[in-house]
Short mmCIF file of C-alpha atoms and ligand atoms in Angstrom, two decimals:
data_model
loop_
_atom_site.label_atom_id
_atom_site.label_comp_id
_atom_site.label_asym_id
_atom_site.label_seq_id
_atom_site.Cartn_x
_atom_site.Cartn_y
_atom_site.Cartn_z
CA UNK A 194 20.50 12.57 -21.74
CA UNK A 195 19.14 15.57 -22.91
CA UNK A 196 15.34 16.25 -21.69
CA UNK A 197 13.10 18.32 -23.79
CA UNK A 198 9.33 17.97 -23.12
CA UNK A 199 6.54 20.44 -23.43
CA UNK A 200 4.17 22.00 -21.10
CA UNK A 201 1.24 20.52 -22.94
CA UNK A 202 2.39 17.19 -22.79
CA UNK A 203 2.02 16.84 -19.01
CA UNK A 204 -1.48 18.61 -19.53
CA UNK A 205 -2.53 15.73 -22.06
CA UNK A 206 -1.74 12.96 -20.00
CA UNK A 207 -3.63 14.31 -16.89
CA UNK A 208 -6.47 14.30 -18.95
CA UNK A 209 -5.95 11.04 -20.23
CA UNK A 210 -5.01 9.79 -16.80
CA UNK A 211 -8.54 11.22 -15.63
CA UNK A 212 -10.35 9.43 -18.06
CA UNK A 213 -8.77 6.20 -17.94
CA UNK A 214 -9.52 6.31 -14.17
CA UNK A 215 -13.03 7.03 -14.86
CA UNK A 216 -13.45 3.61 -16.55
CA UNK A 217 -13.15 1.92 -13.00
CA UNK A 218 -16.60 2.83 -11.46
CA UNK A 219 -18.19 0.73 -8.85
CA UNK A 220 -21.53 1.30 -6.96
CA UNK A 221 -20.17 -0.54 -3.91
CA UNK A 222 -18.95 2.44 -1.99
CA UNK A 223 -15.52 -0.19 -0.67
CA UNK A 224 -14.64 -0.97 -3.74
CA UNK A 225 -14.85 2.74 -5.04
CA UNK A 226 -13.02 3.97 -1.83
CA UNK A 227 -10.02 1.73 -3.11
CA UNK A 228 -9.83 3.44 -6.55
CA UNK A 229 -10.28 6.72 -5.05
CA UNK A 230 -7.49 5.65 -2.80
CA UNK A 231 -5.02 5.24 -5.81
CA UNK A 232 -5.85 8.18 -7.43
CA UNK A 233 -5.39 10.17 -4.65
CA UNK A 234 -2.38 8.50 -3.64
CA UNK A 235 -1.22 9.59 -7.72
CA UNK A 236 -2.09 13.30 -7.13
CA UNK A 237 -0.14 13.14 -3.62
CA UNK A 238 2.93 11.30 -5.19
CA UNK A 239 2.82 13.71 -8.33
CA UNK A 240 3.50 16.88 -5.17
CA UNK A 241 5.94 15.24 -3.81
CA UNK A 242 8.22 14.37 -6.72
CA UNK A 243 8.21 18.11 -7.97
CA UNK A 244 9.16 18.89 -3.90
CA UNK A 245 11.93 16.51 -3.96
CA UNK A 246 12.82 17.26 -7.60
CA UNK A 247 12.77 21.18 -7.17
CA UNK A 248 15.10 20.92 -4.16
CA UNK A 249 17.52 18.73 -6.00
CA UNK A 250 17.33 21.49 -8.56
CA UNK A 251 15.78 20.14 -11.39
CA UNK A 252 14.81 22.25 -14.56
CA UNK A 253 11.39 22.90 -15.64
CA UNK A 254 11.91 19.99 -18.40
CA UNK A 255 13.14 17.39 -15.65
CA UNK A 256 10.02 18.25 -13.40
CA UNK A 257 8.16 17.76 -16.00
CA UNK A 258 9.31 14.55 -16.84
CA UNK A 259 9.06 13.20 -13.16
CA UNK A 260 5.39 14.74 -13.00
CA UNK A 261 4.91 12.41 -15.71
CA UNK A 262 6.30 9.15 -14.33
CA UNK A 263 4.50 9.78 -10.61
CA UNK A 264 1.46 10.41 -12.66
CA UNK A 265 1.31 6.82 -14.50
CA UNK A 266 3.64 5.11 -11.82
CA UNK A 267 0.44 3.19 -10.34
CA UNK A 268 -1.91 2.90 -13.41
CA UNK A 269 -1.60 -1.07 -13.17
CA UNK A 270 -3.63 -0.70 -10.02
CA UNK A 271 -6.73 0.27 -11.08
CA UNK A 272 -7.12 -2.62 -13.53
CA UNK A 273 -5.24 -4.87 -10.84
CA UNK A 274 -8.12 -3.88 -8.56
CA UNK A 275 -10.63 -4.91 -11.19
CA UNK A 276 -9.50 -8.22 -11.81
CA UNK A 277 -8.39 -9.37 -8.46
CA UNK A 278 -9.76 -6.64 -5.61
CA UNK A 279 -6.72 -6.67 -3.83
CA UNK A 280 -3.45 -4.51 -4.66
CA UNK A 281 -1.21 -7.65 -3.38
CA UNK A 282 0.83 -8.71 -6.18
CA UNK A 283 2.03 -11.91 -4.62
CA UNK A 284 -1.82 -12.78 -4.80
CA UNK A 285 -2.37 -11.45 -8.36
CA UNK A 286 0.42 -10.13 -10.77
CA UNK A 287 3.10 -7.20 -10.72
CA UNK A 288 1.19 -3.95 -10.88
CA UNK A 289 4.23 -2.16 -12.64
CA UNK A 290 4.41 -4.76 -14.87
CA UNK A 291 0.88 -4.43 -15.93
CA UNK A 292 1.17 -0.70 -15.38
CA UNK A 293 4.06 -0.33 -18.78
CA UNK A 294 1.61 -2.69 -20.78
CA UNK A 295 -1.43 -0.86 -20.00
CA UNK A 296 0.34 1.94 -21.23
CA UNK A 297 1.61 0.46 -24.11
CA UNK A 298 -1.93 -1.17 -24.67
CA UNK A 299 -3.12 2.55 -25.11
CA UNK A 300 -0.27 4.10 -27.14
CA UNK A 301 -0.15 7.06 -23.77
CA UNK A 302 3.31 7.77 -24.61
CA UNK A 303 3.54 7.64 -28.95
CA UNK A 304 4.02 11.59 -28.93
CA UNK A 305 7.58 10.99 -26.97
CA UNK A 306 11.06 10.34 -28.42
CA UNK A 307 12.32 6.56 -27.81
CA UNK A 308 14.99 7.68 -25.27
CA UNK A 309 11.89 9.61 -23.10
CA UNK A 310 9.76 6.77 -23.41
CA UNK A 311 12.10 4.18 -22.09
CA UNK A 312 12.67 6.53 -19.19
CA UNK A 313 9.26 6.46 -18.23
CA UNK A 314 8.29 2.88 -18.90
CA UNK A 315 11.51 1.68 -17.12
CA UNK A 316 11.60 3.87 -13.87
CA UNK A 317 7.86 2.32 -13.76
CA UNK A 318 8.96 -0.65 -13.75
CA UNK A 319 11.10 -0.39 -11.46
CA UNK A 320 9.03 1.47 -9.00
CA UNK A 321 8.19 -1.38 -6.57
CA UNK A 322 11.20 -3.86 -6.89
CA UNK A 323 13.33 -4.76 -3.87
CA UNK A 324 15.82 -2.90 -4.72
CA UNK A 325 17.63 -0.63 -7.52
CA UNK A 326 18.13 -2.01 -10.77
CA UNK A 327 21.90 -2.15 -12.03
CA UNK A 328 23.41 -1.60 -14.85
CA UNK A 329 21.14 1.15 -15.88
CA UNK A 330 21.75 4.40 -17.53
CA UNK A 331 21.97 7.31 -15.03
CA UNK A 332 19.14 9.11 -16.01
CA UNK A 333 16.66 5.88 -15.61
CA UNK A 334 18.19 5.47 -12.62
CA UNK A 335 18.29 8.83 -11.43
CA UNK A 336 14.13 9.21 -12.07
CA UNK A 337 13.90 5.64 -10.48
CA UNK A 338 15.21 6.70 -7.08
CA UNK A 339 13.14 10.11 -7.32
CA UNK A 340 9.92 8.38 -8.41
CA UNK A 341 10.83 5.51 -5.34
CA UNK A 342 11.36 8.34 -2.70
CA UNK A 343 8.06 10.24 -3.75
CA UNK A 344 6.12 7.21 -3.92
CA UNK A 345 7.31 5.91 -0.95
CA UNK A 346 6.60 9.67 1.41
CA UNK A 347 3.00 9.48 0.56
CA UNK A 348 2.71 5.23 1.59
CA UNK A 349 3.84 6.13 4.79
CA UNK A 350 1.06 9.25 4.42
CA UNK A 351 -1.56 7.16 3.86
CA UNK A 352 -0.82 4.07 6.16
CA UNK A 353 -0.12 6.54 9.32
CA UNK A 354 -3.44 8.55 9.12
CA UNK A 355 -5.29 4.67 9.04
CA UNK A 356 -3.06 3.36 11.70
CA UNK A 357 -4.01 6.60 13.86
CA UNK A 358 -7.58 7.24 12.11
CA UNK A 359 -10.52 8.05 14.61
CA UNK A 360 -12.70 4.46 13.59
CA UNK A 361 -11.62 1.01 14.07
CA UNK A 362 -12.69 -0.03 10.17
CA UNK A 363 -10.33 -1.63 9.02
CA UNK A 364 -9.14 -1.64 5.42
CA UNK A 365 -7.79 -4.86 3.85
CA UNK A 366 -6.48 -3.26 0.90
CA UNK A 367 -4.22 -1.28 2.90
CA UNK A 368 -3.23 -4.11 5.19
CA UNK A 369 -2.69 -6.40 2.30
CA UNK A 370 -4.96 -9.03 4.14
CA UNK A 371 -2.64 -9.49 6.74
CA UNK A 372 -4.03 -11.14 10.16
CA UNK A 373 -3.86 -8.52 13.03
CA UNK A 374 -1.89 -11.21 15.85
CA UNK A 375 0.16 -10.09 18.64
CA UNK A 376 4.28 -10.36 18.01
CA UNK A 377 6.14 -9.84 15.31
CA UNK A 378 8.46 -11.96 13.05
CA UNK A 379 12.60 -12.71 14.14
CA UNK A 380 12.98 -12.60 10.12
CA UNK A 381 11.67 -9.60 9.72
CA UNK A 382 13.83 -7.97 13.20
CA UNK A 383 16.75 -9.74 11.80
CA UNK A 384 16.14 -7.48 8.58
CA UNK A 385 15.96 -4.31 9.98
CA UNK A 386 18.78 -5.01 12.49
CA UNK A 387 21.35 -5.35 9.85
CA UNK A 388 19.79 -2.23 8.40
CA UNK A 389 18.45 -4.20 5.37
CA UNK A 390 15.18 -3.70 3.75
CA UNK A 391 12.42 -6.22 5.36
CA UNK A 392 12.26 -8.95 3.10
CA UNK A 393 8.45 -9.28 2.13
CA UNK A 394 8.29 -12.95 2.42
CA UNK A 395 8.97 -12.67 6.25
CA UNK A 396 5.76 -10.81 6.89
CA UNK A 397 3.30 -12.41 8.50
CA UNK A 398 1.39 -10.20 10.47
CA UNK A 399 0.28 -6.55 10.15
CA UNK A 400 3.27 -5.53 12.85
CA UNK A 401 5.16 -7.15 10.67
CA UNK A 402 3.81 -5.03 7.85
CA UNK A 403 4.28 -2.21 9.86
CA UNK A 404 8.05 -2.80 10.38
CA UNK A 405 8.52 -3.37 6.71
CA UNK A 406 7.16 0.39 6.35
CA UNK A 407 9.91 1.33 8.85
CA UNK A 408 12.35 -0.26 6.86
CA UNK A 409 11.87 1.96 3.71
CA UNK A 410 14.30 4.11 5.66
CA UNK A 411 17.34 2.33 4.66
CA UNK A 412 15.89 2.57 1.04
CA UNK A 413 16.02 6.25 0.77
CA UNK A 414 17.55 7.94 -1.86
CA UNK A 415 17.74 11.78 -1.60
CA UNK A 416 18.55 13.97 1.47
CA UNK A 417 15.38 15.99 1.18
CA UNK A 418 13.00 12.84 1.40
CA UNK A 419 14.70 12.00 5.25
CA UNK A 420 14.26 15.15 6.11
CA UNK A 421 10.35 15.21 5.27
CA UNK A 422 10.69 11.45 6.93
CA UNK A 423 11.65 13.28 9.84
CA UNK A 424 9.67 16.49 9.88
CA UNK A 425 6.76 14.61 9.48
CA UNK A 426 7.33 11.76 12.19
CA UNK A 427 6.44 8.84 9.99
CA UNK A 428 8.66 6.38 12.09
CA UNK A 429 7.56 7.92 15.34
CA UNK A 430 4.28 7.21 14.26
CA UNK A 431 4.46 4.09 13.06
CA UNK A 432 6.32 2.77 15.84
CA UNK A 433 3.14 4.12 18.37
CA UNK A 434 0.72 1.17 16.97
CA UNK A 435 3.67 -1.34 17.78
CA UNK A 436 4.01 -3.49 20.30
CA UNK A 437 6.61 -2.03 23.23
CA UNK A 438 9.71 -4.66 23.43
CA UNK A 439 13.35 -4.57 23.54
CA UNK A 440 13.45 -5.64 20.13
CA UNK A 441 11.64 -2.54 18.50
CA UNK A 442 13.51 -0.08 20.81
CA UNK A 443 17.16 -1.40 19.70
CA UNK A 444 15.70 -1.30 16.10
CA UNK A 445 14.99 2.28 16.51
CA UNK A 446 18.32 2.91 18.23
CA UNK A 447 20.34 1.58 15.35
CA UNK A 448 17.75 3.54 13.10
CA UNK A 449 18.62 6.71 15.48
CA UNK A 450 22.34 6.40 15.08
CA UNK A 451 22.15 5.70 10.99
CA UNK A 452 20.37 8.45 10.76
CA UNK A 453 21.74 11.50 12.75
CA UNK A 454 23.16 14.09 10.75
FE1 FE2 B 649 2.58 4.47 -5.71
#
């Protein structure tokens, strides 16, 4: 597929984005942290997919284009936020999904050809399943795996500086409610030993949470994202606020030896 979009267009739908975000204002200085949260998260993710995407080589039309999709990948959340005050979908609905009607709600994307749309609105979408869609065209997919690798470097941004801030608030939002008991799941081991993605139904505990975020490792799609993973010691510092066992050294072992190049 052949990707022409102009310079203004990514210009527009900041400002839009903006805006829209504006709409969610709360006096309650928690509640506003958590939207601030989001957006911030947005700027961070919209950085990291022109990184990855510049050092796969992308064109200026491309970048562009992924700009765009990091930009609106979480605008579900904000109104998610408003109607349920938690970002846990199993406890309120898919935020992707209600991210692509929100934008189809507010006609964001009318000035785009159908084929550009669809990219967008699908690799959305797909931002927080399980795993990769099949059966999709390669550019979807291509933007889906770039938009899932940026999104996912600046999660484990934001949940190491809280598991290593300086207070001891915690933040329920980003612990998705999850009781802080000592131990962690066999499920969720048995996951990671067969170097599968942690299957969220076996978490039951924040270390359970945490090991899930470990897991994104064997969901990574481009070179350049493991080597950020690596230069910037996610796993290393997610695995400091776990609990020292046998069980979370051989996961790191097998994590080690997947992942030597
Ligand atoms: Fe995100």
């Amino acid at each position: 597929m052949e990707i022409i979009l102009a310079q203004e267009s990514v210009a527009d739908l900041k400002k839009w984005f903006t805006s829209y975000v504006q709409t969610f204002k709360y006096k309650d200085i928690e509640l506003q942290r958590n939207i601030d949260l989001k957006k911030d998260h947005t700027r961070r993710v919209c950085k990291e997919i022109l990184n990855l995407g510049e050092q796969l080589g992308l064109n200026d039309d491309a970048l562009r284009l992924a700009e765009i999709i990091a930009l609106l990948h979480d605008i579900g959340r904000f109104e998610q936020y408003a109607r349920y005050k938690t970002f846990m979908d199993g406890k309120s609905e898919n935020h992707a999904e209600l991210g692509v009607k929100i934008l189809e709600k507010h006609e964001v994307l009318k000035q785009f050809d159908e084929a550009t749309k669809d990219v967008i609105l699908r690799s959305i979408q797909y931002h927080n399943r399980a795993s990769l869609p099949r059966g999709e065209t390669e550019t979807c997919l291509f933007f889906t795996k770039l938009l899932r690798d940026a999104d996912k470097l600046d999660i484990w941004k934001v949940v190491t500086d809280y598991y290593h801030r300086k207070d001891e608030k915690r933040n329920g939002a980003i612990e998705l409610d999850l009781p802080d008991t000592p131990g962690f799941s066999e499920e969720v081991y048995r996951d990671l030993i067969n170097k599968k993605i942690v299957d969220i139904k076996h978490v039951k505990n924040l270390n359970d949470f945490k090991l899930l975020q470990i897991g994104w490792i064997f969901d990574i799609n481009f070179k350049p994202t493991l080597r950020y993973i690596k230069e910037r010691r996610y796993l290393e510092m997610i695995r400091d606020v776990l609990p020292k066992s046998k069980e979370i050294s051989e996961i790191f072992d097998i994590i080690h030896r997947s992942f030597v190049n």
